[in-house]
Coordinates of C-alpha atoms in Angstrom, one line a residue:
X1 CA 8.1 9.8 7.4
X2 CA 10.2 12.2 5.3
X3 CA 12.3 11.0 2.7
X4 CA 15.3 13.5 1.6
X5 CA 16.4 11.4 -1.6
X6 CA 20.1 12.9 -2.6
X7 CA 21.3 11.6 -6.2
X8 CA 23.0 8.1 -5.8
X9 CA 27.3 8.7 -7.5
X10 CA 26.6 5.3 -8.3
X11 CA 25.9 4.3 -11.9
X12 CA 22.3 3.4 -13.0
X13 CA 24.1 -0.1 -14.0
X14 CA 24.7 -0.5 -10.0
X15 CA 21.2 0.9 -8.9
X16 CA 19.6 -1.6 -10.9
X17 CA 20.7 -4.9 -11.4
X18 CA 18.6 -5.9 -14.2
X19 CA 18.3 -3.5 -17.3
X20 CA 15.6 -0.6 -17.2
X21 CA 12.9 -1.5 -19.7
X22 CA 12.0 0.6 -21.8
X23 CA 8.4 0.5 -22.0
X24 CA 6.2 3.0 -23.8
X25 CA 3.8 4.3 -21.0
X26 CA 6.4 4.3 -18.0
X27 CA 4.8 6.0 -15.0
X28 CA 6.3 8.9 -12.9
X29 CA 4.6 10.2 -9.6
X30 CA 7.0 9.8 -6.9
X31 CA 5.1 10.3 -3.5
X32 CA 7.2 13.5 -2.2
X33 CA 7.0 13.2 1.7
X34 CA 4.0 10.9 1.5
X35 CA 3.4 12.0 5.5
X36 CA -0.2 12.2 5.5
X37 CA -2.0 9.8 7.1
X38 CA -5.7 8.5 7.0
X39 CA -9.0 9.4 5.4
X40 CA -9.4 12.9 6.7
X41 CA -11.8 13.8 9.3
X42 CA -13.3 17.4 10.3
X43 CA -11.4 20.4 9.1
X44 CA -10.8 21.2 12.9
X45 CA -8.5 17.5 12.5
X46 CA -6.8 17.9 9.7
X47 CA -3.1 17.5 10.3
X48 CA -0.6 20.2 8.7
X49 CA 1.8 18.4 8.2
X50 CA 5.1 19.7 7.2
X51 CA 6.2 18.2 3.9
X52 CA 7.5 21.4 2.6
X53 CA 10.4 20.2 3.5
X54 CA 13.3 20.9 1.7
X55 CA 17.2 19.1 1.5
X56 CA 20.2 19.9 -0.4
X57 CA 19.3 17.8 -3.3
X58 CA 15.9 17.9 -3.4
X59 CA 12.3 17.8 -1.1
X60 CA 10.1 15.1 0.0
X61 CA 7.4 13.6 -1.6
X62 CA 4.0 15.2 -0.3
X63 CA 2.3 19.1 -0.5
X64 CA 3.5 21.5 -3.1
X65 CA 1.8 24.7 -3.5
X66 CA 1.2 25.7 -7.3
X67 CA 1.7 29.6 -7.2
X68 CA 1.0 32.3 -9.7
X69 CA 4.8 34.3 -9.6
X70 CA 4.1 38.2 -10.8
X71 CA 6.8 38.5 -13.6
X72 CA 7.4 41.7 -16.3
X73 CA 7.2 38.6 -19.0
X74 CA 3.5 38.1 -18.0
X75 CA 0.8 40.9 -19.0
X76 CA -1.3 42.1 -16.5
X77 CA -4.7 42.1 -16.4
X78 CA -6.9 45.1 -15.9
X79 CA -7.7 43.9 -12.6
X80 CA -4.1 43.7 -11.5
X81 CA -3.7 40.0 -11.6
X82 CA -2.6 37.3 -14.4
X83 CA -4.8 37.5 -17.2
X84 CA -5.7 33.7 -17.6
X85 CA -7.0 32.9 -21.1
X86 CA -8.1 29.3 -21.0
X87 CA -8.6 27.2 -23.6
X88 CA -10.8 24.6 -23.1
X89 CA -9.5 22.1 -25.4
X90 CA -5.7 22.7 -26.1
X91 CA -4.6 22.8 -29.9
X92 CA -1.3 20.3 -29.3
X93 CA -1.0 17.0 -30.8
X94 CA 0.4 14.4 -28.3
X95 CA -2.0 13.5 -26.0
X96 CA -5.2 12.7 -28.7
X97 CA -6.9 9.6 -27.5
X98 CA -9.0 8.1 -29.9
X99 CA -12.4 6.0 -29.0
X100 CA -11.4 2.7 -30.5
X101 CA -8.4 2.6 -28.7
X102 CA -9.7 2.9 -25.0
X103 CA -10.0 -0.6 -23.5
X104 CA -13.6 -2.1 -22.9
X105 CA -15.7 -0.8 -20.2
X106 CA -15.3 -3.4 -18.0
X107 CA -11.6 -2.3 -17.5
X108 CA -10.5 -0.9 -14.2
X109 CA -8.8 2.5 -14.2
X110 CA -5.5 1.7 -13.9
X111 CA -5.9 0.2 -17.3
X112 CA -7.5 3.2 -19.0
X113 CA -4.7 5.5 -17.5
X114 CA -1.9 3.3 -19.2
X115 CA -4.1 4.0 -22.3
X116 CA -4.0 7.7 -21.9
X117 CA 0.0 8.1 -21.4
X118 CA 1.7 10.8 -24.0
X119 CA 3.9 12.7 -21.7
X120 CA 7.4 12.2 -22.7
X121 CA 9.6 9.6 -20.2
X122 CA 12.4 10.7 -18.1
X123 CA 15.5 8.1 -17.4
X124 CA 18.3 9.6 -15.1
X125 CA 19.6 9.0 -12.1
X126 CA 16.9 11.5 -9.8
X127 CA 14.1 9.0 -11.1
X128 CA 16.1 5.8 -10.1
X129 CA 16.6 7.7 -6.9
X130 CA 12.6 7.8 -6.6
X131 CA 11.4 4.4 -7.9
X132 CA 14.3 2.8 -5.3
X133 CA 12.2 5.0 -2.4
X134 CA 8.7 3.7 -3.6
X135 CA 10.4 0.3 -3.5
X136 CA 11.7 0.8 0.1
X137 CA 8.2 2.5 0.8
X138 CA 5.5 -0.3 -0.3
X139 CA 3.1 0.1 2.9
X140 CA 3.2 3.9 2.3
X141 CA 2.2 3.3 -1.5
X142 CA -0.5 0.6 -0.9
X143 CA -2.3 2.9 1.8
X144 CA -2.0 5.9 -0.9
X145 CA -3.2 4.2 -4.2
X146 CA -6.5 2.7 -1.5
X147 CA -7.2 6.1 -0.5
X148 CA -7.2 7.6 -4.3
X149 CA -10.3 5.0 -5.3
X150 CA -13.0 7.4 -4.5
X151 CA -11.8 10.1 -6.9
X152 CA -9.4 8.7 -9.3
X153 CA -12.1 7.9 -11.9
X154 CA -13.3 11.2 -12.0
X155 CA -10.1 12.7 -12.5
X156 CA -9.1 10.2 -15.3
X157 CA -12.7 11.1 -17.3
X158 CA -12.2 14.6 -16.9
X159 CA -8.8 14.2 -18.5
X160 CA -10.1 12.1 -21.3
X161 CA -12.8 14.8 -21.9
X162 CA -10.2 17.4 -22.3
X163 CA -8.1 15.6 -24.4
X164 CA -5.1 15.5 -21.6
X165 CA -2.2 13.3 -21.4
X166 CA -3.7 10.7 -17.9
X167 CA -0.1 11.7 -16.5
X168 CA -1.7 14.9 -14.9
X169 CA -3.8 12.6 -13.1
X170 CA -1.5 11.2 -11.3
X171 CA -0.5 14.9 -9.6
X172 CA -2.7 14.3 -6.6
X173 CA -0.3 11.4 -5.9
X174 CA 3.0 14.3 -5.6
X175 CA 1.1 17.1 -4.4
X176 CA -1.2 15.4 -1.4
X177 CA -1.2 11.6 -2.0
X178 CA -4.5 11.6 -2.4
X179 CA -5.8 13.7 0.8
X180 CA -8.2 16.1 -0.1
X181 CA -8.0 17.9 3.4
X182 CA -4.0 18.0 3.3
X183 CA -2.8 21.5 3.9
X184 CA 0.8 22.6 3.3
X185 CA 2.7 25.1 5.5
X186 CA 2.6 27.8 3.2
X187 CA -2.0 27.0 3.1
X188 CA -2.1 25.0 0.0
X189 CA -4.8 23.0 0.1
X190 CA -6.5 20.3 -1.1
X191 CA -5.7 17.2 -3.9
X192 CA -4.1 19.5 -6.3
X193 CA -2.6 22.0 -3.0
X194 CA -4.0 25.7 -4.0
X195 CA -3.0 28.6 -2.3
X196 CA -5.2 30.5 -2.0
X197 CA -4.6 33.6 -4.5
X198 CA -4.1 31.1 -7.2
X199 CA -7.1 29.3 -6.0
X200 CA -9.1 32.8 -6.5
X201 CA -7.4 32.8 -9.8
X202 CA -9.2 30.0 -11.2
X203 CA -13.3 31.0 -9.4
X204 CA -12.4 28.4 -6.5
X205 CA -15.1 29.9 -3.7
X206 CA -13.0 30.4 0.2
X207 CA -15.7 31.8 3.0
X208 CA -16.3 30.7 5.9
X209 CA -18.9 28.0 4.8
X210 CA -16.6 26.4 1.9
X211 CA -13.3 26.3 0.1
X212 CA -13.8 24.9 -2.7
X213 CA -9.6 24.1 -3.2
X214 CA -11.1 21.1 -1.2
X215 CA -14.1 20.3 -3.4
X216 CA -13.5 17.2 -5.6
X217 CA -14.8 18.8 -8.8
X218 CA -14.1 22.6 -8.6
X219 CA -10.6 21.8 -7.5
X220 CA -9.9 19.2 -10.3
X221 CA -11.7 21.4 -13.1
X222 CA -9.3 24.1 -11.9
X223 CA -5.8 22.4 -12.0
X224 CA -6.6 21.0 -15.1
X225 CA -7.6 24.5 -16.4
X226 CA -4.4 25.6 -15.0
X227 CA -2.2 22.9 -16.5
X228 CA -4.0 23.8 -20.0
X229 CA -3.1 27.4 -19.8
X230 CA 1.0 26.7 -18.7
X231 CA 1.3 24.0 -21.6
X232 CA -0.7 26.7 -23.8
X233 CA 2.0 29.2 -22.6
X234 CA 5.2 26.6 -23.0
X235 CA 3.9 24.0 -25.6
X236 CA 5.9 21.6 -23.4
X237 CA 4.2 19.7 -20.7
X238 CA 7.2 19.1 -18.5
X239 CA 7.9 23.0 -18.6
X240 CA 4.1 23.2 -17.6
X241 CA 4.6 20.7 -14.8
X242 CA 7.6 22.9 -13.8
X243 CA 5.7 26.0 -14.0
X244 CA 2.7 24.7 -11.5
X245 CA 5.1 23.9 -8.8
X246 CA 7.6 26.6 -9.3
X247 CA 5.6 29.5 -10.5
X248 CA 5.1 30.3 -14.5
X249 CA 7.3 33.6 -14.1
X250 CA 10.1 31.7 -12.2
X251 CA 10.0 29.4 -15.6
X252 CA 9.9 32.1 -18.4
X253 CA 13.2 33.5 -16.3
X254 CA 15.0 30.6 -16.2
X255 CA 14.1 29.3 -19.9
X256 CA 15.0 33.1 -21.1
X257 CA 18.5 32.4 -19.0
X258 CA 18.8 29.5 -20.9
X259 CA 18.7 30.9 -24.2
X260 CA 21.2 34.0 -23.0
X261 CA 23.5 31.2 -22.3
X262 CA 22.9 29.1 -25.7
X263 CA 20.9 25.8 -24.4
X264 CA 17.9 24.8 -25.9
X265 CA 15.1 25.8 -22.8
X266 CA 14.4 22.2 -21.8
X267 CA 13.6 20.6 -18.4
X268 CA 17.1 19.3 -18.2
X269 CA 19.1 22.6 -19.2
X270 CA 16.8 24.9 -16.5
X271 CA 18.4 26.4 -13.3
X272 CA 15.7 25.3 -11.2
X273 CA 15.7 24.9 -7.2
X274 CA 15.7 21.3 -6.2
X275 CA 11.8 20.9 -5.4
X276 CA 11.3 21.6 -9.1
X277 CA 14.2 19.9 -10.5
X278 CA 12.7 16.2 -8.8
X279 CA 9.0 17.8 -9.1
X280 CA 8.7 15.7 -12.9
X281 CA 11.5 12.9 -11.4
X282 CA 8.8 11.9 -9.2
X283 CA 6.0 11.7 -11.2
X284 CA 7.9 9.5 -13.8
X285 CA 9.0 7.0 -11.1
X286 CA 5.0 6.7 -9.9
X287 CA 4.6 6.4 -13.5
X288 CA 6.8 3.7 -13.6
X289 CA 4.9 1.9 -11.1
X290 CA 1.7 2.2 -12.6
X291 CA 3.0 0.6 -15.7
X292 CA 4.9 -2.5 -13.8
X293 CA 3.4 -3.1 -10.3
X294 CA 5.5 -6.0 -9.5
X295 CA 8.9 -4.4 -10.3
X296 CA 7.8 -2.4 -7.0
X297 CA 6.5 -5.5 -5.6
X298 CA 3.0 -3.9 -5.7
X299 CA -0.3 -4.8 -6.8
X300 CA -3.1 -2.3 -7.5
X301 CA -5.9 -2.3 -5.6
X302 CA -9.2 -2.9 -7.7
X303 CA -11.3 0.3 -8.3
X304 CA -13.3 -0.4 -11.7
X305 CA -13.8 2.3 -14.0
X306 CA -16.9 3.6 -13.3
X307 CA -18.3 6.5 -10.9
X308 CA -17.7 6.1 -6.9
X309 CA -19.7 9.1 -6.4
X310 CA -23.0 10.5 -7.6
X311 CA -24.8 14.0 -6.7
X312 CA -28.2 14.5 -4.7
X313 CA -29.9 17.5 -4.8
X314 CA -31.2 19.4 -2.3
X315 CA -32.8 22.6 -1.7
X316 CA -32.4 23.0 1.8
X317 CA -29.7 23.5 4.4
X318 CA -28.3 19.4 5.5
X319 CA -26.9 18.0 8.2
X320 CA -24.4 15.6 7.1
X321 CA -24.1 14.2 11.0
X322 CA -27.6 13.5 11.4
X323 CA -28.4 12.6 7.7
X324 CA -25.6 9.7 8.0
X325 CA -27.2 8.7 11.6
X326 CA -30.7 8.5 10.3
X327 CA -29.8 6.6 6.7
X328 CA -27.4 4.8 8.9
X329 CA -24.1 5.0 7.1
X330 CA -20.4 5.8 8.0
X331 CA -20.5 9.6 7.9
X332 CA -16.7 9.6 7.1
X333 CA -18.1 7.9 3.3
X334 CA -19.8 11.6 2.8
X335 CA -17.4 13.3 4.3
X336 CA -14.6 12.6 2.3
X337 CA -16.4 13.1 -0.6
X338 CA -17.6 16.9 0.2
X339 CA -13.8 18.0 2.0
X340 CA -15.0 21.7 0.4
X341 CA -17.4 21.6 3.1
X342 CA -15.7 24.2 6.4
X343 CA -18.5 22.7 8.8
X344 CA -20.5 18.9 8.3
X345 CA -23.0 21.2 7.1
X346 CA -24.1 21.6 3.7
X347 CA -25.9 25.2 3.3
X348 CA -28.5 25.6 0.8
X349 CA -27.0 29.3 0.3
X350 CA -23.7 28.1 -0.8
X351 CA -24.7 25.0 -3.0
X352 CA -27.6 22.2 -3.5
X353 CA -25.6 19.2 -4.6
X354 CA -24.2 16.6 -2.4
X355 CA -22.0 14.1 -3.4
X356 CA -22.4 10.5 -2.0
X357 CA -21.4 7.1 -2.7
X358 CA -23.3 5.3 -5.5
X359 CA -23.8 2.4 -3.0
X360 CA -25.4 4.7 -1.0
X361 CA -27.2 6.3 -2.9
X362 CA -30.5 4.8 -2.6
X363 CA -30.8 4.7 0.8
X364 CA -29.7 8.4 1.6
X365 CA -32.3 9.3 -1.3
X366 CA -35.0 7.6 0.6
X367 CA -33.9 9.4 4.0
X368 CA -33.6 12.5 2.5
X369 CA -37.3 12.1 1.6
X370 CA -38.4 12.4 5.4
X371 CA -35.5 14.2 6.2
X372 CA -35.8 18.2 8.2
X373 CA -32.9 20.9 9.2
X374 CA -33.3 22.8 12.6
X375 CA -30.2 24.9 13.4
X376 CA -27.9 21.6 12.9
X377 CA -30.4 19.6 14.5
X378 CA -32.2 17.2 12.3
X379 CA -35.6 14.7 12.8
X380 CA -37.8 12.5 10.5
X381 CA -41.0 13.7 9.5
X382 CA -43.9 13.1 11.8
X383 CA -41.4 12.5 14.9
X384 CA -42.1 13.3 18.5
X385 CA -38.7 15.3 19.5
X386 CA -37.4 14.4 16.4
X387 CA -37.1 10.5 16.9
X388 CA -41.1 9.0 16.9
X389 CA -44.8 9.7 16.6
X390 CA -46.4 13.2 15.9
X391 CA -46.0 16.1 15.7
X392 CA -43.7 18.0 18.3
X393 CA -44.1 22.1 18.3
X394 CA -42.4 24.7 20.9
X395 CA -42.8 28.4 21.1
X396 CA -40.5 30.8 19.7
X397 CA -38.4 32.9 21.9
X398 CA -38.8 36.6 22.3
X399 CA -34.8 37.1 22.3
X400 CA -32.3 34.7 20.9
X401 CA -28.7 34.3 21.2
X402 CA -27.0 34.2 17.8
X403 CA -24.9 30.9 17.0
X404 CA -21.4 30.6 15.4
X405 CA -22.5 30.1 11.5
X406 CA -26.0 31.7 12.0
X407 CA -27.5 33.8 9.6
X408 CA -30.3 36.1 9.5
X409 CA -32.6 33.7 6.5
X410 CA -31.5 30.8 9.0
X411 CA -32.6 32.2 12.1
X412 CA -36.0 33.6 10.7
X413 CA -36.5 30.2 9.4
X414 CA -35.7 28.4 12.8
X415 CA -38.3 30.2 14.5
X416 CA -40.7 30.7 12.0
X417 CA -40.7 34.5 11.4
X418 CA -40.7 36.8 8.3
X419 CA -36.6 37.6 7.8
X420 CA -37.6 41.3 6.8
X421 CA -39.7 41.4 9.8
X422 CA -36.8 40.1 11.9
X423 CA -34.3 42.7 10.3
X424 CA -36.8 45.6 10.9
X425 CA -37.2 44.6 14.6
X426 CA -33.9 44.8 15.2
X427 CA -32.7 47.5 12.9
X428 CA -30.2 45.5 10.6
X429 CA -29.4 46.8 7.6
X430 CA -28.5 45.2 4.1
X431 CA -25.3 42.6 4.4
X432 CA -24.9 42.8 8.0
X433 CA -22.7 40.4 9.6
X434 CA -24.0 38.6 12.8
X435 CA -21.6 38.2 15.8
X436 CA -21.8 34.9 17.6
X437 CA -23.0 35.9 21.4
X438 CA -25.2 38.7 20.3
X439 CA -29.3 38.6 20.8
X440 CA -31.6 39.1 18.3
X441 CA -35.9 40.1 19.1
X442 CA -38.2 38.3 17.3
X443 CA -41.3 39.5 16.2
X444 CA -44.2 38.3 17.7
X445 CA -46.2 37.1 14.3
X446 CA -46.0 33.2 14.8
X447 CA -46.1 31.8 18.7
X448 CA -45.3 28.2 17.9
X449 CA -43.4 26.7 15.0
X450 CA -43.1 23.3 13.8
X451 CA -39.8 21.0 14.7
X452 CA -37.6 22.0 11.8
X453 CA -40.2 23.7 9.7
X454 CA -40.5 27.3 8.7
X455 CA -44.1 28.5 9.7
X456 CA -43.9 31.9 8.6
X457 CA -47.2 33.5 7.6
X458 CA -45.8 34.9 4.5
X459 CA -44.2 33.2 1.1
X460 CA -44.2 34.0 -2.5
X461 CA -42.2 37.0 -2.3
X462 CA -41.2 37.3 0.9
X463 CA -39.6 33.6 0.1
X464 CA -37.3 34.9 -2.7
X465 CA -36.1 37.6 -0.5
X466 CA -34.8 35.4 2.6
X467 CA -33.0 33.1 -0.6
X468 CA -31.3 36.9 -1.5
X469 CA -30.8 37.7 1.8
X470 CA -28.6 34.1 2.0
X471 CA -26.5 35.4 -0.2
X472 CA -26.0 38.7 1.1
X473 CA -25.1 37.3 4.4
X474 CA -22.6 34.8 3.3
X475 CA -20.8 37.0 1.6
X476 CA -17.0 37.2 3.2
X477 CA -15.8 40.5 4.5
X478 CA -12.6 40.9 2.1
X479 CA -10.0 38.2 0.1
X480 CA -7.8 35.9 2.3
X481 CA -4.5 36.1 2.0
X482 CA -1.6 34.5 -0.1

């Protein structure tokens, strides 16, 4: 549903019939668009939904795109992008939380985010416009608070570690409500919605195996690296907020308009498009509800504070299909949890950590245990085709046809022959990018292989070359696009 909220020419007096409160911690996230729906499924699923959207007053609640603007104000780095000087703990006073004040562990998080409030409260009429459309808009809210359980802890500890005001946990709620495989129309993506040249900006990895503008973690440590640097730049956190939607040269134009014109370069006095002007609106009036639930007539789901998700290592290539099959588990609880992921495949070459559920965790650790990759395929150890007793072997192919994802240290190990042998017999050179269709010889060192297993005659060294030769071939042809 899209919601085009236009500023009421009533007064507040008549929005509200019972005087605003002024409490110290009032919440702002208003859910712009909030048109995504579900847990999200395979990449190939996810919906784009357009919640770009934009009225004559303002935009709805749901994807906005932080963008890096190129502007004369901002030096250039040698490499011909922003130079970005994080710091990793911001020198500005507001948001210090001290230990003795957190609340006791047993807490939930909604608790320990009222705690870590500083950001300065908004009251006008564009946040009564917003808290009035979260009223109107409970089941909406409800199904968006549920679906930020599995990663609003993290978020809240990584703003605690940093010293942040919780407010900029709350972003997720504006940008994607929570959906970390929501894409905008102009490709943002992900909880915090990165484009991708801003997303390149801050080390977030895009091939074709991962985007990491979808990974929990990367993404998260990114935006909040981002947000450091614009209040680092502004020394005001609403101009920061103002800055990741709009763009930090838009911002240091209009503030330097302000101050040709005599206003002091506050949120209020900017000439901002309407997106930007309800961008901080909105995340007061989700404040708000975070700080009274049943003025919206909603109550917060329970989610303790304490991890959801833990990380199992793993040195080879995992099928998250077949290892949620065989440990017998929902595979949308993993998935949802490793969005960064392009394919349900996680690929030794581009990382060895998986996250998973901490109610899961001792069960998948015990299947992973017994657990072997074959080309997407996987089986238990000592299975007859891969379900039950023995061993089950098969001869290697002279010629094979090359799969969409393949590579060369993939292949070799598939068939269980020596990946420089494999290149030599078929004349590939260093980095060489395999074309799904094509045919690849094989050597003819080892006749039979092992379900799953590499039986290659050679290791030591020849083992550390197929792990460089990963990286080589996963390395993507050029930079995508803005």
């Amino acid at each position: 549903m899209l919601f085009n909220p236009r500023p009421s020419t009533a007064q507040p007096s008549r929005l509200f019939r019972k005087p605003m409160r002024n409490v110290v911690g009032m919440v702002t996230v208003v859910v712009l668009g909030w048109a995504v729906g579900g847990p999200a499924g395979a990449q190939s699923a996810r919906e784009e939904v357009r919640l770009n959207w934009q009225g004559d007053d303002g935009r709805v609640f749901g994807l906005v795109s932080p963008q890096i603007t190129p502007d004369p104000l901002i030096k250039p780095s040698a490499r011909g992008g922003l130079e970005l000087k994080i710091t990793p703990v911001p020198d500005f006073p507001s948001p210090v939380v001290n230990a003795e004040d957190l609340p006791e562990p047993t807490a939930d998080v909604w608790t320990h985010l009222r705690k870590g409030f500083a950001l300065n409260n908004l009251n006008n009429s564009r946040v009564f416009e917003h808290e009035r459309f979260l009223r109107k808009n409970t089941r909406m809210v409800n199904l968006m608070l549920v679906r930020s359980r599995p990663y609003l802890y993290f978020i809240a500890e990584e703003c605690f570690k940093r010293g942040l005001p919780t407010e900029l946990a709350l972003i997720p709620f504006v940008e994607s409500q929570f959906n970390p495989n929501a894409r905008s129309p102009a490709a943002a993506e992900g909880l915090w919605q990165f484009i991708p040249s801003t997303g390149r900006n801050f080390d977030l990895k895009q091939n074709r195996y991962v985007d990491e503008r979808r990974d929990i973690r990367a993404s998260t440590r990114a935006a909040l690296d981002y947000l450091t640097y614009l209040y680092d730049m502004h020394k005001d956190w609403h101009l920061a907020l103002a800055s990741y939607n709009w763009g930090e040269g838009s911002v240091l134009r209009a503030v330097k308009r302000a101050r040709d014109r005599g206003l002091e370069p506050t949120y209020e006095n900017l000439d901002m498009p309407a997106e930007t002007r309800n961008y901080v609106p909105k995340l007061q009036a989700l404040k708000n509800l975070l700080m009274t639930p049943e003025d919206f007539n909603v109550t917060l789901p329970d989610v303790p504070y304490s991890p959801y998700f833990t990380e199992i290592s793993h040195p080879t290539n995992l099928d998250l299909r077949e290892l949620a099959r065989l440990a017998d588990i929902d595979l949308d609880s993993i998935k949802k949890l490793n969005s960064g992921l392009n394919q349900p495949v996680l690929y030794a070459s581009q990382g060895a950590t998986l996250l998973v559920p901490v109610y899961h965790e001792g069960k998948l650790r015990e299947t992973l245990q017994s657990y072997q990759f074959d080309g997407g395929r996987a089986a238990s150890l000592g299975a007859t085709d891969g379900f039950g007793g023995g061993q089950s072997t098969r001869r290697a192919p002279k010629v094979v046809k090359v799969r969409k994802g393949d590579t060369l240290t993939e292949i070799a190990q598939r068939y269980g022959v020596d990946l420089d042998d494999l290149k030599a017999m078929n004349k590939l050179g260093r980095g060489t990018l395999l074309k799904p269709g094509s045919t690849l010889r094989l050597p003819g060192g080892t006749e039979s292989v092992q379900t799953g297993t590499r039986s290659a005659s050679r290791s030591g060294a020849k083992a550390k070359s197929a792990t460089k030769g990963v990286a080589r071939q996963t390395r993507p042809k050029g930079k995508a696009r803005r």
